[in-house]
Protein backbone atom coordinates (compact mmCIF):
# COMPACT_ATOMS: atom_id res chain seq x y z
CA UNK A 1 0.00 0.00 0.00
CA UNK A 2 1.37 3.37 -0.99
CA UNK A 3 1.85 6.22 1.44
CA UNK A 4 -0.12 9.39 0.94
CA UNK A 5 1.87 12.44 -0.18
CA UNK A 6 1.19 14.46 2.93
CA UNK A 7 0.20 13.66 6.49
CA UNK A 8 -2.38 16.14 7.77
CA UNK A 9 -2.88 16.71 11.50
CA UNK A 10 -5.81 18.71 12.83
CA UNK A 11 -6.22 20.31 16.23
CA UNK A 12 -9.16 22.56 15.42
CA UNK A 13 -10.16 23.44 18.94
CA UNK A 14 -11.19 26.94 19.72
CA UNK A 15 -7.96 27.48 21.63
CA UNK A 16 -6.26 24.08 21.31
CA UNK A 17 -2.85 23.43 19.81
CA UNK A 18 -0.76 20.47 18.65
CA UNK A 19 2.12 18.98 20.66
CA UNK A 20 3.79 16.13 18.71
CA UNK A 21 4.98 13.16 20.80
CA UNK A 22 6.36 10.48 18.49
CA UNK A 23 6.75 9.47 14.86
CA UNK A 24 7.25 5.94 13.52
CA UNK A 25 6.52 3.63 10.62
CA UNK A 26 4.26 0.69 11.50
CA UNK A 27 2.70 -2.37 9.94
CA UNK A 28 -0.48 -3.26 11.86
CA UNK A 29 0.55 -3.16 15.52
CA UNK A 30 4.23 -3.86 14.79
CA UNK A 31 6.71 -0.99 14.77
CA UNK A 32 8.88 -1.14 11.66
CA UNK A 33 11.21 1.76 12.39
CA UNK A 34 11.17 4.67 14.79
CA UNK A 35 11.88 8.13 13.41
CA UNK A 36 13.57 9.87 16.33
CA UNK A 37 15.79 11.89 13.99
CA UNK A 38 12.70 13.29 12.22
CA UNK A 39 10.76 13.99 15.42
CA UNK A 40 12.60 17.25 16.06
CA UNK A 41 11.90 18.42 12.49
CA UNK A 42 8.17 17.71 12.81
CA UNK A 43 7.95 19.26 16.29
CA UNK A 44 9.50 22.46 14.95
CA UNK A 45 6.96 22.51 12.13
CA UNK A 46 3.83 21.56 14.08
CA UNK A 47 4.09 22.23 17.81
CA UNK A 48 1.87 25.11 18.84
CA UNK A 49 -0.22 25.12 15.66
CA UNK A 50 -3.89 24.24 15.19
CA UNK A 51 -3.30 22.55 11.82
CA UNK A 52 -0.14 21.18 10.28
CA UNK A 53 0.78 19.58 6.94
CA UNK A 54 3.78 17.25 6.86
CA UNK A 55 5.37 16.19 3.58
CA UNK A 56 6.21 12.53 4.22
CA UNK A 57 8.88 12.60 1.53
CA UNK A 58 11.25 13.64 4.33
CA UNK A 59 11.05 10.01 5.47
CA UNK A 60 12.19 8.67 2.12
CA UNK A 61 10.38 6.16 -0.08
CA UNK A 62 9.64 2.71 1.42
CA UNK A 63 10.46 -0.46 -0.52
CA UNK A 64 7.72 -1.37 -3.02
CA UNK A 65 5.17 -3.73 -1.50
CA UNK A 66 6.34 -3.05 2.05
CA UNK A 67 3.56 -2.85 4.63
CA UNK A 68 4.19 0.55 6.21
CA UNK A 69 2.22 3.54 7.34
CA UNK A 70 3.20 6.70 9.16
CA UNK A 71 2.07 6.69 12.79
CA UNK A 72 2.27 10.14 14.38
CA UNK A 73 1.21 10.56 17.99
CA UNK A 74 0.26 14.03 19.15
CA UNK A 75 -1.86 15.69 21.80
CA UNK A 76 -4.35 18.52 21.32
CA UNK A 77 -4.19 20.65 24.41
CA UNK A 78 -7.30 22.68 25.38
CA UNK A 79 -5.01 25.52 26.35
CA UNK A 80 -4.69 29.28 26.11
CA UNK A 81 -2.67 30.44 23.10
CA UNK A 82 -0.94 33.80 23.59
CA UNK A 83 1.12 35.69 20.99
CA UNK A 84 3.27 38.76 21.66
CA UNK A 85 5.02 40.62 18.84
CA UNK A 86 8.71 41.47 19.23
CA UNK A 87 9.14 44.49 21.48
CA UNK A 88 5.87 43.90 23.36
CA UNK A 89 5.10 41.69 26.35
CA UNK A 90 3.23 38.41 26.81
CA UNK A 91 0.76 38.46 29.71
CA UNK A 92 -0.27 35.13 31.21
CA UNK A 93 -3.31 35.36 33.51
CA UNK A 94 -5.23 32.83 35.60
CA UNK A 95 -8.29 33.07 37.83
CA UNK A 96 -7.98 33.30 41.59
CA UNK A 97 -6.80 30.02 43.09
CA UNK A 98 -5.23 28.86 39.82
CA UNK A 99 -1.72 29.11 38.39
CA UNK A 100 -0.24 28.83 34.92
CA UNK A 101 1.39 25.68 33.54
CA UNK A 102 3.29 26.40 30.32
CA UNK A 103 3.10 23.55 27.78
CA UNK A 104 5.13 25.11 24.99
CA UNK A 105 6.75 28.40 23.96
CA UNK A 106 8.61 29.59 20.87
CA UNK A 107 10.37 32.86 20.05
CA UNK A 108 10.98 33.29 16.33
CA UNK A 109 8.80 33.25 13.19
CA UNK A 110 6.88 30.27 11.84
CA UNK A 111 4.59 31.96 9.30
CA UNK A 112 4.40 35.18 7.27
CA UNK A 113 1.12 36.53 8.67
CA UNK A 114 1.48 36.67 12.47
CA UNK A 115 2.71 40.08 13.68
CA UNK A 116 3.05 41.27 10.08
CA UNK A 117 1.00 44.47 10.13
CA UNK A 118 2.97 47.46 8.79
CA UNK A 119 6.19 45.42 8.63
CA UNK A 120 8.32 45.44 5.45
CA UNK A 121 8.25 42.20 3.45
CA UNK A 122 11.90 41.33 4.09
CA UNK A 123 11.25 41.26 7.86
CA UNK A 124 8.48 38.65 7.70
CA UNK A 125 9.35 36.45 4.70
CA UNK A 126 11.55 34.07 6.73
CA UNK A 127 8.96 31.66 8.15
CA UNK A 128 11.52 28.94 8.90
CA UNK A 129 12.70 30.37 12.18
CA UNK A 130 11.31 28.16 14.97
CA UNK A 131 13.07 28.59 18.29
CA UNK A 132 11.48 26.59 21.14
CA UNK A 133 12.34 27.93 24.58
CA UNK A 134 11.91 26.86 28.21
CA UNK A 135 12.43 30.37 29.56
CA UNK A 136 8.70 31.14 29.72
CA UNK A 137 8.03 27.96 31.73
CA UNK A 138 10.97 28.74 34.02
CA UNK A 139 9.62 32.25 34.65
CA UNK A 140 5.85 31.66 34.72
CA UNK A 141 5.03 28.13 35.89
CA UNK A 142 3.18 28.23 39.19
CA UNK A 143 2.26 31.93 38.99
CA UNK A 144 -1.27 33.32 38.80
CA UNK A 145 -0.04 36.13 36.54
CA UNK A 146 3.18 36.57 34.63
CA UNK A 147 4.60 39.11 32.20
CA UNK A 148 7.56 38.37 29.96
CA UNK A 149 9.11 40.54 27.26
CA UNK A 150 9.25 39.26 23.68
CA UNK A 151 12.75 40.45 22.88
CA UNK A 152 16.19 39.33 21.74
CA UNK A 153 17.62 40.39 25.10
CA UNK A 154 15.50 37.71 26.80
CA UNK A 155 15.52 34.90 24.22
CA UNK A 156 18.49 35.68 21.96
CA UNK A 157 18.17 36.36 18.23
CA UNK A 158 17.51 33.12 16.28
CA UNK A 159 17.17 34.94 12.92
CA UNK A 160 18.72 38.42 12.64
CA UNK A 161 16.79 40.79 10.39
CA UNK A 162 13.49 38.95 10.89
CA UNK A 163 10.68 40.48 12.94
CA UNK A 164 9.83 37.82 15.50
CA UNK A 165 7.08 37.00 17.97
CA UNK A 166 6.64 34.98 21.13
CA UNK A 167 4.10 32.15 21.03
CA UNK A 168 3.02 30.67 24.38
CA UNK A 169 0.63 27.78 25.05
CA UNK A 170 -0.44 27.45 28.68
CA UNK A 171 -3.31 26.40 30.92
CA UNK A 172 -4.50 27.31 34.41
CA UNK A 173 -4.59 24.65 37.12
CA UNK A 174 -5.57 24.31 40.78
CA UNK A 175 -2.80 25.46 43.10
CA UNK A 176 -1.69 24.68 46.63
CA UNK A 177 1.26 25.97 48.67
CA UNK A 178 2.80 24.45 51.81
CA UNK A 179 5.50 26.29 53.78
CA UNK A 180 8.63 24.38 54.80
CA UNK A 181 7.90 22.15 57.79
CA UNK A 182 4.17 21.87 57.01
CA UNK A 183 2.23 19.54 54.73
CA UNK A 184 0.62 19.94 51.32
CA UNK A 185 -2.88 18.44 51.20
CA UNK A 186 -4.18 17.59 47.74
CA UNK A 187 -7.83 16.59 47.50
CA UNK A 188 -10.35 15.65 44.80
CA UNK A 189 -14.09 14.99 45.11
CA UNK A 190 -15.52 11.46 45.03
CA UNK A 191 -15.11 9.81 41.65
CA UNK A 192 -12.06 11.91 40.77
CA UNK A 193 -8.32 11.44 41.26
CA UNK A 194 -5.29 13.71 41.48
CA UNK A 195 -3.22 14.48 38.38
CA UNK A 196 -0.18 16.60 39.25
CA UNK A 197 0.96 18.88 36.41
CA UNK A 198 3.81 20.70 38.08
CA UNK A 199 5.51 20.96 41.46
CA UNK A 200 8.39 23.00 42.86
CA UNK A 201 10.18 22.93 46.22
CA UNK A 202 12.27 26.05 46.80
CA UNK A 203 11.62 29.79 46.71
CA UNK A 204 10.61 31.84 43.68
CA UNK A 205 9.55 35.12 45.35
CA UNK A 206 10.14 37.00 48.58
CA UNK A 207 6.52 37.19 49.77
CA UNK A 208 5.21 33.59 49.84
CA UNK A 209 5.66 31.93 53.25
CA UNK A 210 7.48 35.02 54.55
CA UNK A 211 5.36 35.82 57.64
CA UNK A 212 7.58 36.35 60.71
CA UNK A 213 10.65 35.01 58.87
CA UNK A 214 13.92 36.99 59.01
CA UNK A 215 14.76 38.81 55.77
CA UNK A 216 17.88 36.74 55.17
CA UNK A 217 15.73 33.59 54.90
CA UNK A 218 13.37 34.92 52.19
CA UNK A 219 15.54 37.21 50.04
CA UNK A 220 16.78 34.44 47.71
CA UNK A 221 13.98 34.30 45.13
CA UNK A 222 16.08 32.42 42.56
CA UNK A 223 15.68 28.98 44.06
CA UNK A 224 13.52 27.09 41.55
CA UNK A 225 13.63 23.34 42.04
CA UNK A 226 11.00 21.45 39.97
CA UNK A 227 10.29 17.98 41.30
CA UNK A 228 8.44 14.85 40.13
CA UNK A 229 8.16 13.40 43.64
CA UNK A 230 4.70 14.85 44.25
CA UNK A 231 3.37 13.29 41.05
CA UNK A 232 5.02 9.97 41.94
CA UNK A 233 3.39 10.00 45.38
CA UNK A 234 -0.03 11.48 44.60
CA UNK A 235 -1.13 10.78 41.03
CA UNK A 236 -4.15 8.47 40.91
CA UNK A 237 -5.20 9.08 44.53
CA UNK A 238 -8.33 10.93 45.67
CA UNK A 239 -6.39 12.66 48.44
CA UNK A 240 -2.72 12.93 49.27
CA UNK A 241 -0.55 14.49 51.95
CA UNK A 242 3.14 15.18 51.42
CA UNK A 243 5.59 16.96 53.72
CA UNK A 244 7.32 20.12 52.51
CA UNK A 245 10.77 19.36 53.88
CA UNK A 246 14.43 18.97 52.95
CA UNK A 247 14.15 15.34 54.02
CA UNK A 248 11.58 14.74 51.29
CA UNK A 249 12.98 16.92 48.50
CA UNK A 250 16.58 17.72 49.42
CA UNK A 251 17.83 21.24 50.14
CA UNK A 252 18.20 23.27 46.90
CA UNK A 253 19.22 26.48 48.74
CA UNK A 254 20.62 26.11 52.29
CA UNK A 255 19.72 28.96 54.61
CA UNK A 256 16.59 29.89 52.63
CA UNK A 257 13.11 29.22 54.02
CA UNK A 258 11.37 27.25 51.29
CA UNK A 259 7.89 26.18 50.28
CA UNK A 260 6.25 23.50 48.16
CA UNK A 261 4.02 24.57 45.25
CA UNK A 262 1.77 22.11 43.43
CA UNK A 263 -0.46 22.62 40.37
CA UNK A 264 -2.89 19.75 39.83
CA UNK A 265 -6.19 18.68 38.27
CA UNK A 266 -8.96 16.20 39.19
CA UNK A 267 -10.05 13.99 36.25
CA UNK A 268 -12.71 11.25 36.56
CA UNK A 269 -11.79 7.83 37.95
CA UNK A 270 -13.52 4.51 37.36
CA UNK A 271 -12.79 1.10 38.97
CA UNK A 272 -14.59 -1.98 37.65
CA UNK A 273 -14.09 -5.48 39.07
CA UNK A 274 -13.43 -8.48 36.84
CA UNK A 275 -16.55 -10.01 35.17
CA UNK A 276 -18.46 -6.70 35.50
CA UNK A 277 -19.02 -3.99 32.89
CA UNK A 278 -17.21 -0.64 32.88
CA UNK A 279 -19.63 2.14 31.90
CA UNK A 280 -18.09 5.55 31.27
CA UNK A 281 -20.37 8.57 30.95
CA UNK A 282 -20.19 12.27 30.09
CA UNK A 283 -22.93 14.89 30.09
CA UNK A 284 -24.74 15.81 26.89
CA UNK A 285 -22.57 17.85 24.53
CA UNK A 286 -19.32 16.34 25.79
CA UNK A 287 -17.19 13.39 24.75
CA UNK A 288 -14.98 11.02 26.71
CA UNK A 289 -11.19 11.36 26.60
CA UNK A 290 -9.29 8.38 28.03
CA UNK A 291 -6.18 9.47 29.94
CA UNK A 292 -5.05 6.09 31.24
CA UNK A 293 -6.41 2.55 31.53
CA UNK A 294 -4.90 -0.46 33.28
CA UNK A 295 -6.16 -4.00 33.77
CA UNK A 296 -4.75 -6.09 36.61
CA UNK A 297 -4.25 -5.77 40.36
CA UNK A 298 -2.06 -3.16 42.06
CA UNK A 299 -3.24 -3.47 45.67
CA UNK A 300 -4.77 -6.07 47.98
CA UNK A 301 -7.97 -4.19 48.87
CA UNK A 302 -9.59 -3.06 45.59
CA UNK A 303 -12.24 -5.55 44.42
CA UNK A 304 -11.34 -7.91 47.27
CA UNK A 305 -14.77 -8.15 48.96
CA UNK A 306 -15.77 -11.80 49.53
CA UNK A 307 -12.87 -13.04 47.41
CA UNK A 308 -10.73 -15.99 48.56
CA UNK A 309 -7.57 -14.65 50.29
CA UNK A 310 -5.29 -16.15 47.64
CA UNK A 311 -6.97 -14.45 44.69
CA UNK A 312 -6.06 -10.79 45.25
CA UNK A 313 -2.60 -11.67 46.59
CA UNK A 314 -0.56 -10.68 43.50
CA UNK A 315 -0.40 -6.89 43.65
CA UNK A 316 2.33 -6.41 41.03
CA UNK A 317 0.12 -7.28 38.11
CA UNK A 318 -1.20 -4.80 35.58
CA UNK A 319 -1.05 -4.00 31.89
CA UNK A 320 -1.87 -0.76 30.09
CA UNK A 321 -4.64 -1.11 27.56
CA UNK A 322 -6.11 0.95 24.72
CA UNK A 323 -9.21 -1.23 24.40
CA UNK A 324 -11.29 1.00 26.69
CA UNK A 325 -11.08 3.74 24.06
CA UNK A 326 -12.89 1.44 21.63
CA UNK A 327 -16.12 1.25 23.62
CA UNK A 328 -18.06 3.24 26.24
CA UNK A 329 -19.30 0.04 27.88
CA UNK A 330 -16.84 -2.82 28.01
CA UNK A 331 -16.76 -6.15 29.83
CA UNK A 332 -13.89 -6.46 32.27
CA UNK A 333 -12.55 -9.93 31.52
CA UNK A 334 -9.47 -11.84 30.41
CA UNK A 335 -11.16 -12.55 27.08
CA UNK A 336 -11.07 -8.80 26.34
CA UNK A 337 -7.78 -7.71 27.93
CA UNK A 338 -5.78 -10.91 28.23
CA UNK A 339 -4.64 -12.38 31.55
CA UNK A 340 -1.59 -10.59 33.00
CA UNK A 341 -1.60 -12.76 36.16
CA UNK A 342 -3.49 -16.09 36.13
CA UNK A 343 -5.25 -16.90 39.39
CA UNK A 344 -5.48 -13.28 40.55
CA UNK A 345 -8.84 -11.49 40.67
CA UNK A 346 -8.34 -8.33 38.64
CA UNK A 347 -10.00 -4.99 37.95
CA UNK A 348 -10.02 -2.26 35.33
CA UNK A 349 -8.71 1.14 36.44
CA UNK A 350 -9.62 4.05 34.11
CA UNK A 351 -8.87 7.77 34.37
CA UNK A 352 -10.75 9.98 31.92
CA UNK A 353 -11.98 13.50 31.22
CA UNK A 354 -15.06 14.91 29.49
CA UNK A 355 -14.37 17.45 26.76
CA UNK A 356 -16.81 19.79 25.03
CA UNK A 357 -17.52 18.44 21.52
CA UNK A 358 -16.70 21.62 19.69
CA UNK A 359 -13.15 21.44 21.04
CA UNK A 360 -12.45 18.07 19.44
CA UNK A 361 -11.44 17.47 15.86
CA UNK A 362 -8.79 14.93 14.96
CA UNK A 363 -8.15 13.36 11.60
CA UNK A 364 -5.44 10.78 11.05
CA UNK A 365 -5.24 9.50 7.50
CA UNK A 366 -2.40 7.00 7.49
CA UNK A 367 -2.82 5.06 4.24
CA UNK A 368 -3.91 5.88 0.71
CA UNK A 369 -7.73 6.17 1.10
CA UNK A 370 -8.28 4.75 -2.38
CA UNK A 371 -6.81 1.46 -1.15
CA UNK A 372 -9.91 1.13 1.03
CA UNK A 373 -12.36 2.14 -1.68
CA UNK A 374 -12.87 5.47 0.05
CA UNK A 375 -13.08 9.02 -1.27
CA UNK A 376 -9.66 10.66 -1.80
CA UNK A 377 -9.51 12.68 1.39
CA UNK A 378 -11.49 12.42 4.63
CA UNK A 379 -12.73 15.78 5.91
CA UNK A 380 -13.62 17.33 9.22
CA UNK A 381 -17.34 17.80 9.80
CA UNK A 382 -18.79 21.31 10.35
CA UNK A 383 -18.60 23.00 13.72
CA UNK A 384 -21.33 22.06 16.17
CA UNK A 385 -22.21 24.27 19.08
CA UNK A 386 -22.28 22.86 22.59
CA UNK A 387 -22.39 23.92 26.19
CA UNK A 388 -20.39 27.01 27.07
CA UNK A 389 -19.07 25.12 30.07
CA UNK A 390 -15.30 25.29 30.20
CA UNK A 391 -13.84 21.89 29.26
CA UNK A 392 -12.03 19.93 31.93
CA UNK A 393 -8.31 20.21 31.46
CA UNK A 394 -6.16 17.51 29.95
CA UNK A 395 -3.31 15.96 31.89
CA UNK A 396 0.20 16.73 30.74
CA UNK A 397 1.79 14.85 27.89
CA UNK A 398 3.46 12.14 29.95
CA UNK A 399 0.06 11.16 31.35
CA UNK A 400 -1.63 10.77 27.97
CA UNK A 401 -1.93 7.35 26.41
CA UNK A 402 0.55 6.79 23.61
CA UNK A 403 -2.12 6.48 20.92
CA UNK A 404 -4.07 9.73 21.01
CA UNK A 405 -5.93 8.76 17.83
CA UNK A 406 -7.89 6.26 19.96
CA UNK A 407 -8.92 8.68 22.68
CA UNK A 408 -12.05 10.42 21.46
CA UNK A 409 -15.49 8.89 21.26
CA UNK A 410 -19.11 9.74 21.79
CA UNK A 411 -20.80 9.43 25.20
CA UNK A 412 -23.68 7.69 23.44
CA UNK A 413 -21.34 5.40 21.46
CA UNK A 414 -23.22 5.75 18.20
CA UNK A 415 -20.21 4.86 16.10
CA UNK A 416 -20.32 1.30 14.84
CA UNK A 417 -17.21 -0.84 15.00
CA UNK A 418 -16.83 -0.48 11.23
CA UNK A 419 -16.78 3.30 11.56
CA UNK A 420 -14.27 3.37 14.36
CA UNK A 421 -11.37 1.58 12.65
CA UNK A 422 -8.48 0.85 13.03
CA UNK A 423 -9.19 -0.96 9.78
CA UNK A 424 -6.23 -0.65 7.40
CA UNK A 425 -4.76 2.20 9.40
CA UNK A 426 -7.56 4.73 8.96
CA UNK A 427 -8.80 6.54 12.06
CA UNK A 428 -11.41 9.28 11.81
CA UNK A 429 -12.72 11.31 14.73
CA UNK A 430 -14.67 14.53 14.26
CA UNK A 431 -16.76 17.03 16.20
CA UNK A 432 -20.14 15.55 15.33
CA UNK A 433 -19.21 11.96 16.04
CA UNK A 434 -22.68 10.56 15.40
CA UNK A 435 -22.30 11.69 11.77
CA UNK A 436 -19.04 9.84 11.11
CA UNK A 437 -20.62 7.87 8.28
CA UNK A 438 -21.41 11.07 6.35
CA UNK A 439 -17.89 12.36 6.96
CA UNK A 440 -16.48 9.22 5.36
CSV table of C-alpha atoms in Angstrom, one decimal, residues 296-317 341-347:
chain,number,residue,atom,x,y,z
A,296,UNK,CA,-4.8,-6.1,36.6
A,297,UNK,CA,-4.3,-5.8,40.4
A,298,UNK,CA,-2.1,-3.2,42.1
A,299,UNK,CA,-3.2,-3.5,45.7
A,300,UNK,CA,-4.8,-6.1,48.0
A,301,UNK,CA,-8.0,-4.2,48.9
A,302,UNK,CA,-9.6,-3.1,45.6
A,303,UNK,CA,-12.2,-5.6,44.4
A,304,UNK,CA,-11.3,-7.9,47.3
A,305,UNK,CA,-14.8,-8.1,49.0
A,306,UNK,CA,-15.8,-11.8,49.5
A,307,UNK,CA,-12.9,-13.0,47.4
A,308,UNK,CA,-10.7,-16.0,48.6
A,309,UNK,CA,-7.6,-14.7,50.3
A,310,UNK,CA,-5.3,-16.2,47.6
A,311,UNK,CA,-7.0,-14.4,44.7
A,312,UNK,CA,-6.1,-10.8,45.2
A,313,UNK,CA,-2.6,-11.7,46.6
A,314,UNK,CA,-0.6,-10.7,43.5
A,315,UNK,CA,-0.4,-6.9,43.6
A,316,UNK,CA,2.3,-6.4,41.0
A,317,UNK,CA,0.1,-7.3,38.1
A,341,UNK,CA,-1.6,-12.8,36.2
A,342,UNK,CA,-3.5,-16.1,36.1
A,343,UNK,CA,-5.3,-16.9,39.4
A,344,UNK,CA,-5.5,-13.3,40.5
A,345,UNK,CA,-8.8,-11.5,40.7
A,346,UNK,CA,-8.3,-8.3,38.6
A,347,UNK,CA,-10.0,-5.0,37.9
